[in-house]
């Protein structure tokens, strides 16, 4: 078995600790991925059965109506990559799961991509938590740094989402369009 020092992590304090950590990490990844996919399916089914009530709620907002149209178009083109990428965006998972249900996409088209996204997210989250715990420790300092990083990442995501698109230059007077 490889030593944790081989991959750049500090050695375990107790003999046999590394062999006990791997099964618990795998179990944690399995639980996180399963819960993630089940959550997707609950949102999917709620939107599927939401019918007119959900449509009326979406119709009240131009932004939600536009987002639903774009999402429906993306899902109808396959949308597998969208399901995976949305897992890592704030609120993206909910929007895609609800959108897939509201658009009455087939479960066999949505579920495999939800499973891929759930496993990818679980591996990322558990891996990040493990490395962060090894690097920062499990004390108050590690918790404080993690919470600070969470807020900074959220603020950065909000800035990126709310930043207006750059204005495109208008063509010069008399110039043909597209040049």
PDB file of C-alpha atoms in Angstrom:
ATOM      1  CA  UNK A   1       0.000   0.000   0.000  1.00  0.00           C
ATOM      2  CA  UNK A   2       1.227   3.493  -0.792  1.00  0.00           C
ATOM      3  CA  UNK A   3       2.245   5.794   2.022  1.00  0.00           C
ATOM      4  CA  UNK A   4       0.379   9.104   2.288  1.00  0.00           C
ATOM      5  CA  UNK A   5       3.739  10.868   1.920  1.00  0.00           C
ATOM      6  CA  UNK A   6       3.867   9.514  -1.654  1.00  0.00           C
ATOM      7  CA  UNK A   7       1.001  11.836  -2.601  1.00  0.00           C
ATOM      8  CA  UNK A   8       2.211  14.809  -0.569  1.00  0.00           C
ATOM      9  CA  UNK A   9       0.124  14.356   2.585  1.00  0.00           C
ATOM     10  CA  UNK A  10       1.566  14.111   6.092  1.00  0.00           C
ATOM     11  CA  UNK A  11       1.832  10.626   7.584  1.00  0.00           C
ATOM     12  CA  UNK A  12      -0.835   9.344   9.974  1.00  0.00           C
ATOM     13  CA  UNK A  13      -0.162   9.494  13.690  1.00  0.00           C
ATOM     14  CA  UNK A  14      -1.242   5.949  14.451  1.00  0.00           C
ATOM     15  CA  UNK A  15      -0.205   2.685  12.747  1.00  0.00           C
ATOM     16  CA  UNK A  16      -2.953   1.429  10.457  1.00  0.00           C
ATOM     17  CA  UNK A  17      -4.768   4.784  10.404  1.00  0.00           C
ATOM     18  CA  UNK A  18      -4.331   5.208   6.642  1.00  0.00           C
ATOM     19  CA  UNK A  19      -5.895   1.817   5.920  1.00  0.00           C
ATOM     20  CA  UNK A  20      -8.885   2.753   8.090  1.00  0.00           C
ATOM     21  CA  UNK A  21      -9.289   6.151   6.395  1.00  0.00           C
ATOM     22  CA  UNK A  22      -9.677   4.880   2.832  1.00  0.00           C
ATOM     23  CA  UNK A  23     -12.801   2.744   3.471  1.00  0.00           C
ATOM     24  CA  UNK A  24     -14.401   5.553   5.494  1.00  0.00           C
ATOM     25  CA  UNK A  25     -13.669   8.050   2.696  1.00  0.00           C
ATOM     26  CA  UNK A  26     -15.179   5.684   0.130  1.00  0.00           C
ATOM     27  CA  UNK A  27     -18.261   5.221   2.316  1.00  0.00           C
ATOM     28  CA  UNK A  28     -18.575   8.985   2.694  1.00  0.00           C
ATOM     29  CA  UNK A  29     -18.300   9.480  -1.086  1.00  0.00           C
ATOM     30  CA  UNK A  30     -20.930   6.793  -1.680  1.00  0.00           C
ATOM     31  CA  UNK A  31     -23.317   8.330   0.860  1.00  0.00           C
ATOM     32  CA  UNK A  32     -22.826  11.864  -0.492  1.00  0.00           C
ATOM     33  CA  UNK A  33     -23.322  10.781  -4.110  1.00  0.00           C
ATOM     34  CA  UNK A  34     -26.422   8.742  -3.241  1.00  0.00           C
ATOM     35  CA  UNK A  35     -27.982  11.593  -1.259  1.00  0.00           C
ATOM     36  CA  UNK A  36     -27.190  14.000  -4.077  1.00  0.00           C
ATOM     37  CA  UNK A  37     -28.889  11.863  -6.720  1.00  0.00           C
ATOM     38  CA  UNK A  38     -31.892  11.216  -4.481  1.00  0.00           C
ATOM     39  CA  UNK A  39     -32.224  14.969  -3.899  1.00  0.00           C
ATOM     40  CA  UNK A  40     -32.121  15.536  -7.655  1.00  0.00           C
ATOM     41  CA  UNK A  41     -34.872  12.976  -8.162  1.00  0.00           C
ATOM     42  CA  UNK A  42     -37.071  14.575  -5.494  1.00  0.00           C
ATOM     43  CA  UNK A  43     -36.730  18.006  -7.145  1.00  0.00           C
ATOM     44  CA  UNK A  44     -37.288  16.431 -10.577  1.00  0.00           C
ATOM     45  CA  UNK A  45     -40.486  14.694  -9.455  1.00  0.00           C
ATOM     46  CA  UNK A  46     -41.805  17.777  -7.640  1.00  0.00           C
ATOM     47  CA  UNK A  47     -41.366  19.861 -10.787  1.00  0.00           C
ATOM     48  CA  UNK A  48     -42.810  17.097 -12.964  1.00  0.00           C
ATOM     49  CA  UNK A  49     -45.975  17.073 -10.866  1.00  0.00           C
ATOM     50  CA  UNK A  50     -45.988  20.839 -10.267  1.00  0.00           C
ATOM     51  CA  UNK A  51     -47.829  21.398 -13.499  1.00  0.00           C
ATOM     52  CA  UNK A  52     -49.886  24.578 -13.800  1.00  0.00           C
ATOM     53  CA  UNK A  53     -48.983  25.889 -10.354  1.00  0.00           C
ATOM     54  CA  UNK A  54     -45.248  25.795 -11.128  1.00  0.00           C
ATOM     55  CA  UNK A  55     -45.812  27.263 -14.594  1.00  0.00           C
ATOM     56  CA  UNK A  56     -47.786  30.194 -13.112  1.00  0.00           C
ATOM     57  CA  UNK A  57     -45.036  30.863 -10.563  1.00  0.00           C
ATOM     58  CA  UNK A  58     -42.386  30.880 -13.299  1.00  0.00           C
ATOM     59  CA  UNK A  59     -44.537  33.011 -15.629  1.00  0.00           C
ATOM     60  CA  UNK A  60     -44.616  35.838 -13.051  1.00  0.00           C
ATOM     61  CA  UNK A  61     -40.901  36.479 -13.562  1.00  0.00           C
ATOM     62  CA  UNK A  62     -39.299  37.388 -16.890  1.00  0.00           C
ATOM     63  CA  UNK A  63     -35.930  36.131 -15.631  1.00  0.00           C
ATOM     64  CA  UNK A  64     -37.336  32.753 -14.605  1.00  0.00           C
ATOM     65  CA  UNK A  65     -39.266  32.438 -17.869  1.00  0.00           C
ATOM     66  CA  UNK A  66     -36.131  33.204 -19.868  1.00  0.00           C
ATOM     67  CA  UNK A  67     -34.052  30.826 -17.758  1.00  0.00           C
ATOM     68  CA  UNK A  68     -36.627  28.057 -18.207  1.00  0.00           C
ATOM     69  CA  UNK A  69     -36.617  28.540 -21.979  1.00  0.00           C
ATOM     70  CA  UNK A  70     -32.809  28.445 -22.160  1.00  0.00           C
ATOM     71  CA  UNK A  71     -32.684  25.439 -19.864  1.00  0.00           C
ATOM     72  CA  UNK A  72     -35.323  23.590 -21.864  1.00  0.00           C
ATOM     73  CA  UNK A  73     -33.408  24.239 -25.079  1.00  0.00           C
ATOM     74  CA  UNK A  74     -30.132  23.063 -23.515  1.00  0.00           C
ATOM     75  CA  UNK A  75     -31.743  19.929 -22.080  1.00  0.00           C
ATOM     76  CA  UNK A  76     -33.390  19.100 -25.396  1.00  0.00           C
ATOM     77  CA  UNK A  77     -29.940  19.181 -27.068  1.00  0.00           C
ATOM     78  CA  UNK A  78     -28.762  16.464 -24.688  1.00  0.00           C
ATOM     79  CA  UNK A  79     -27.854  18.522 -21.684  1.00  0.00           C
ATOM     80  CA  UNK A  80     -25.658  15.941 -19.963  1.00  0.00           C
ATOM     81  CA  UNK A  81     -22.752  18.320 -19.529  1.00  0.00           C
ATOM     82  CA  UNK A  82     -25.169  20.959 -18.232  1.00  0.00           C
ATOM     83  CA  UNK A  83     -26.332  18.641 -15.457  1.00  0.00           C
ATOM     84  CA  UNK A  84     -22.728  17.953 -14.413  1.00  0.00           C
ATOM     85  CA  UNK A  85     -21.540  21.569 -14.598  1.00  0.00           C
ATOM     86  CA  UNK A  86     -24.611  22.894 -12.794  1.00  0.00           C
ATOM     87  CA  UNK A  87     -23.774  20.692  -9.815  1.00  0.00           C
ATOM     88  CA  UNK A  88     -20.844  22.960  -9.024  1.00  0.00           C
ATOM     89  CA  UNK A  89     -22.665  26.297  -9.542  1.00  0.00           C
ATOM     90  CA  UNK A  90     -24.575  27.952  -6.701  1.00  0.00           C
ATOM     91  CA  UNK A  91     -28.227  26.856  -7.001  1.00  0.00           C
ATOM     92  CA  UNK A  92     -27.436  25.263 -10.369  1.00  0.00           C
ATOM     93  CA  UNK A  93     -28.295  21.783  -9.215  1.00  0.00           C
ATOM     94  CA  UNK A  94     -31.776  22.817  -8.102  1.00  0.00           C
ATOM     95  CA  UNK A  95     -32.480  24.838 -11.223  1.00  0.00           C
ATOM     96  CA  UNK A  96     -31.459  22.008 -13.546  1.00  0.00           C
ATOM     97  CA  UNK A  97     -33.331  19.313 -11.606  1.00  0.00           C
ATOM     98  CA  UNK A  98     -36.477  21.433 -11.420  1.00  0.00           C
ATOM     99  CA  UNK A  99     -36.102  22.438 -15.077  1.00  0.00           C
ATOM    100  CA  UNK A 100     -35.704  18.857 -16.240  1.00  0.00           C
ATOM    101  CA  UNK A 101     -38.818  17.864 -14.322  1.00  0.00           C
ATOM    102  CA  UNK A 102     -40.852  20.852 -15.508  1.00  0.00           C
ATOM    103  CA  UNK A 103     -39.807  20.130 -19.102  1.00  0.00           C
ATOM    104  CA  UNK A 104     -40.947  16.506 -18.611  1.00  0.00           C
ATOM    105  CA  UNK A 105     -37.587  15.091 -19.673  1.00  0.00           C
ATOM    106  CA  UNK A 106     -37.425  11.312 -19.429  1.00  0.00           C
ATOM    107  CA  UNK A 107     -35.889   9.913 -16.254  1.00  0.00           C
ATOM    108  CA  UNK A 108     -33.584   7.697 -18.312  1.00  0.00           C
ATOM    109  CA  UNK A 109     -32.146  10.838 -19.943  1.00  0.00           C
ATOM    110  CA  UNK A 110     -31.703  12.721 -16.652  1.00  0.00           C
ATOM    111  CA  UNK A 111     -30.742  10.062 -14.093  1.00  0.00           C
ATOM    112  CA  UNK A 112     -27.416   8.856 -15.578  1.00  0.00           C
ATOM    113  CA  UNK A 113     -26.117  12.425 -15.831  1.00  0.00           C
ATOM    114  CA  UNK A 114     -27.347  13.169 -12.333  1.00  0.00           C
ATOM    115  CA  UNK A 115     -25.412  10.123 -11.103  1.00  0.00           C
ATOM    116  CA  UNK A 116     -22.223  11.242 -12.897  1.00  0.00           C
ATOM    117  CA  UNK A 117     -22.649  14.737 -11.451  1.00  0.00           C
ATOM    118  CA  UNK A 118     -23.334  13.355  -7.972  1.00  0.00           C
ATOM    119  CA  UNK A 119     -20.226  11.166  -7.972  1.00  0.00           C
ATOM    120  CA  UNK A 120     -18.052  13.982  -9.357  1.00  0.00           C
ATOM    121  CA  UNK A 121     -19.345  16.393  -6.735  1.00  0.00           C
ATOM    122  CA  UNK A 122     -18.948  13.859  -3.918  1.00  0.00           C
ATOM    123  CA  UNK A 123     -15.352  13.007  -4.895  1.00  0.00           C
ATOM    124  CA  UNK A 124     -14.522  16.711  -5.163  1.00  0.00           C
ATOM    125  CA  UNK A 125     -16.151  17.619  -1.838  1.00  0.00           C
ATOM    126  CA  UNK A 126     -14.795  14.715   0.178  1.00  0.00           C
ATOM    127  CA  UNK A 127     -11.347  15.068  -1.380  1.00  0.00           C
ATOM    128  CA  UNK A 128     -11.262  18.783  -0.683  1.00  0.00           C
ATOM    129  CA  UNK A 129     -12.414  18.205   2.883  1.00  0.00           C
ATOM    130  CA  UNK A 130      -9.817  15.498   3.444  1.00  0.00           C
ATOM    131  CA  UNK A 131      -6.926  17.515   2.050  1.00  0.00           C
ATOM    132  CA  UNK A 132      -8.103  20.623   3.903  1.00  0.00           C
ATOM    133  CA  UNK A 133      -8.358  18.663   7.136  1.00  0.00           C
ATOM    134  CA  UNK A 134      -4.859  17.255   6.673  1.00  0.00           C
ATOM    135  CA  UNK A 135      -3.440  20.651   5.796  1.00  0.00           C
ATOM    136  CA  UNK A 136      -5.286  22.851   8.302  1.00  0.00           C
ATOM    137  CA  UNK A 137      -6.179  20.332  10.978  1.00  0.00           C
ATOM    138  CA  UNK A 138      -9.547  19.790  12.581  1.00  0.00           C
ATOM    139  CA  UNK A 139      -9.348  22.694  15.046  1.00  0.00           C
ATOM    140  CA  UNK A 140     -10.889  26.134  15.107  1.00  0.00           C
ATOM    141  CA  UNK A 141      -8.307  27.521  12.680  1.00  0.00           C
ATOM    142  CA  UNK A 142      -9.316  25.026   9.996  1.00  0.00           C
ATOM    143  CA  UNK A 143     -12.995  25.800  10.568  1.00  0.00           C
ATOM    144  CA  UNK A 144     -12.416  29.565  10.425  1.00  0.00           C
ATOM    145  CA  UNK A 145     -10.371  29.324   7.209  1.00  0.00           C
ATOM    146  CA  UNK A 146     -13.021  27.072   5.635  1.00  0.00           C
ATOM    147  CA  UNK A 147     -15.885  29.431   6.519  1.00  0.00           C
ATOM    148  CA  UNK A 148     -13.921  32.439   5.260  1.00  0.00           C
ATOM    149  CA  UNK A 149     -13.146  30.634   1.989  1.00  0.00           C
ATOM    150  CA  UNK A 150     -16.829  29.737   1.621  1.00  0.00           C
ATOM    151  CA  UNK A 151     -17.933  33.352   2.001  1.00  0.00           C
ATOM    152  CA  UNK A 152     -15.237  34.632  -0.355  1.00  0.00           C
ATOM    153  CA  UNK A 153     -16.182  32.063  -3.008  1.00  0.00           C
ATOM    154  CA  UNK A 154     -19.863  33.012  -2.675  1.00  0.00           C
ATOM    155  CA  UNK A 155     -19.077  36.714  -2.965  1.00  0.00           C
ATOM    156  CA  UNK A 156     -16.917  36.089  -6.024  1.00  0.00           C
ATOM    157  CA  UNK A 157     -19.655  34.013  -7.659  1.00  0.00           C
ATOM    158  CA  UNK A 158     -22.192  36.787  -6.961  1.00  0.00           C
ATOM    159  CA  UNK A 159     -19.894  39.374  -8.566  1.00  0.00           C
ATOM    160  CA  UNK A 160     -19.391  37.239 -11.656  1.00  0.00           C
ATOM    161  CA  UNK A 161     -23.106  36.543 -12.059  1.00  0.00           C
ATOM    162  CA  UNK A 162     -24.190  40.168 -11.519  1.00  0.00           C
ATOM    163  CA  UNK A 163     -21.466  41.769 -13.641  1.00  0.00           C
ATOM    164  CA  UNK A 164     -23.048  43.252 -16.768  1.00  0.00           C
ATOM    165  CA  UNK A 165     -22.025  41.840 -20.119  1.00  0.00           C
ATOM    166  CA  UNK A 166     -19.516  43.996 -21.998  1.00  0.00           C
ATOM    167  CA  UNK A 167     -21.141  46.297 -24.518  1.00  0.00           C
ATOM    168  CA  UNK A 168     -20.490  45.446 -28.139  1.00  0.00           C
ATOM    169  CA  UNK A 169     -19.297  48.228 -30.401  1.00  0.00           C
ATOM    170  CA  UNK A 170     -21.867  49.441 -32.892  1.00  0.00           C
ATOM    171  CA  UNK A 171     -20.806  49.317 -36.547  1.00  0.00           C
ATOM    172  CA  UNK A 172     -19.728  52.628 -38.042  1.00  0.00           C
ATOM    173  CA  UNK A 173     -22.329  54.582 -39.964  1.00  0.00           C
ATOM    174  CA  UNK A 174     -22.507  53.361 -43.540  1.00  0.00           C
ATOM    175  CA  UNK A 175     -20.449  50.234 -42.840  1.00  0.00           C
ATOM    176  CA  UNK A 176     -22.116  46.951 -43.752  1.00  0.00           C
ATOM    177  CA  UNK A 177     -23.175  44.819 -40.779  1.00  0.00           C
ATOM    178  CA  UNK A 178     -20.896  41.918 -39.874  1.00  0.00           C
ATOM    179  CA  UNK A 179     -17.605  43.590 -40.795  1.00  0.00           C
TER     180      UNK A 179
END
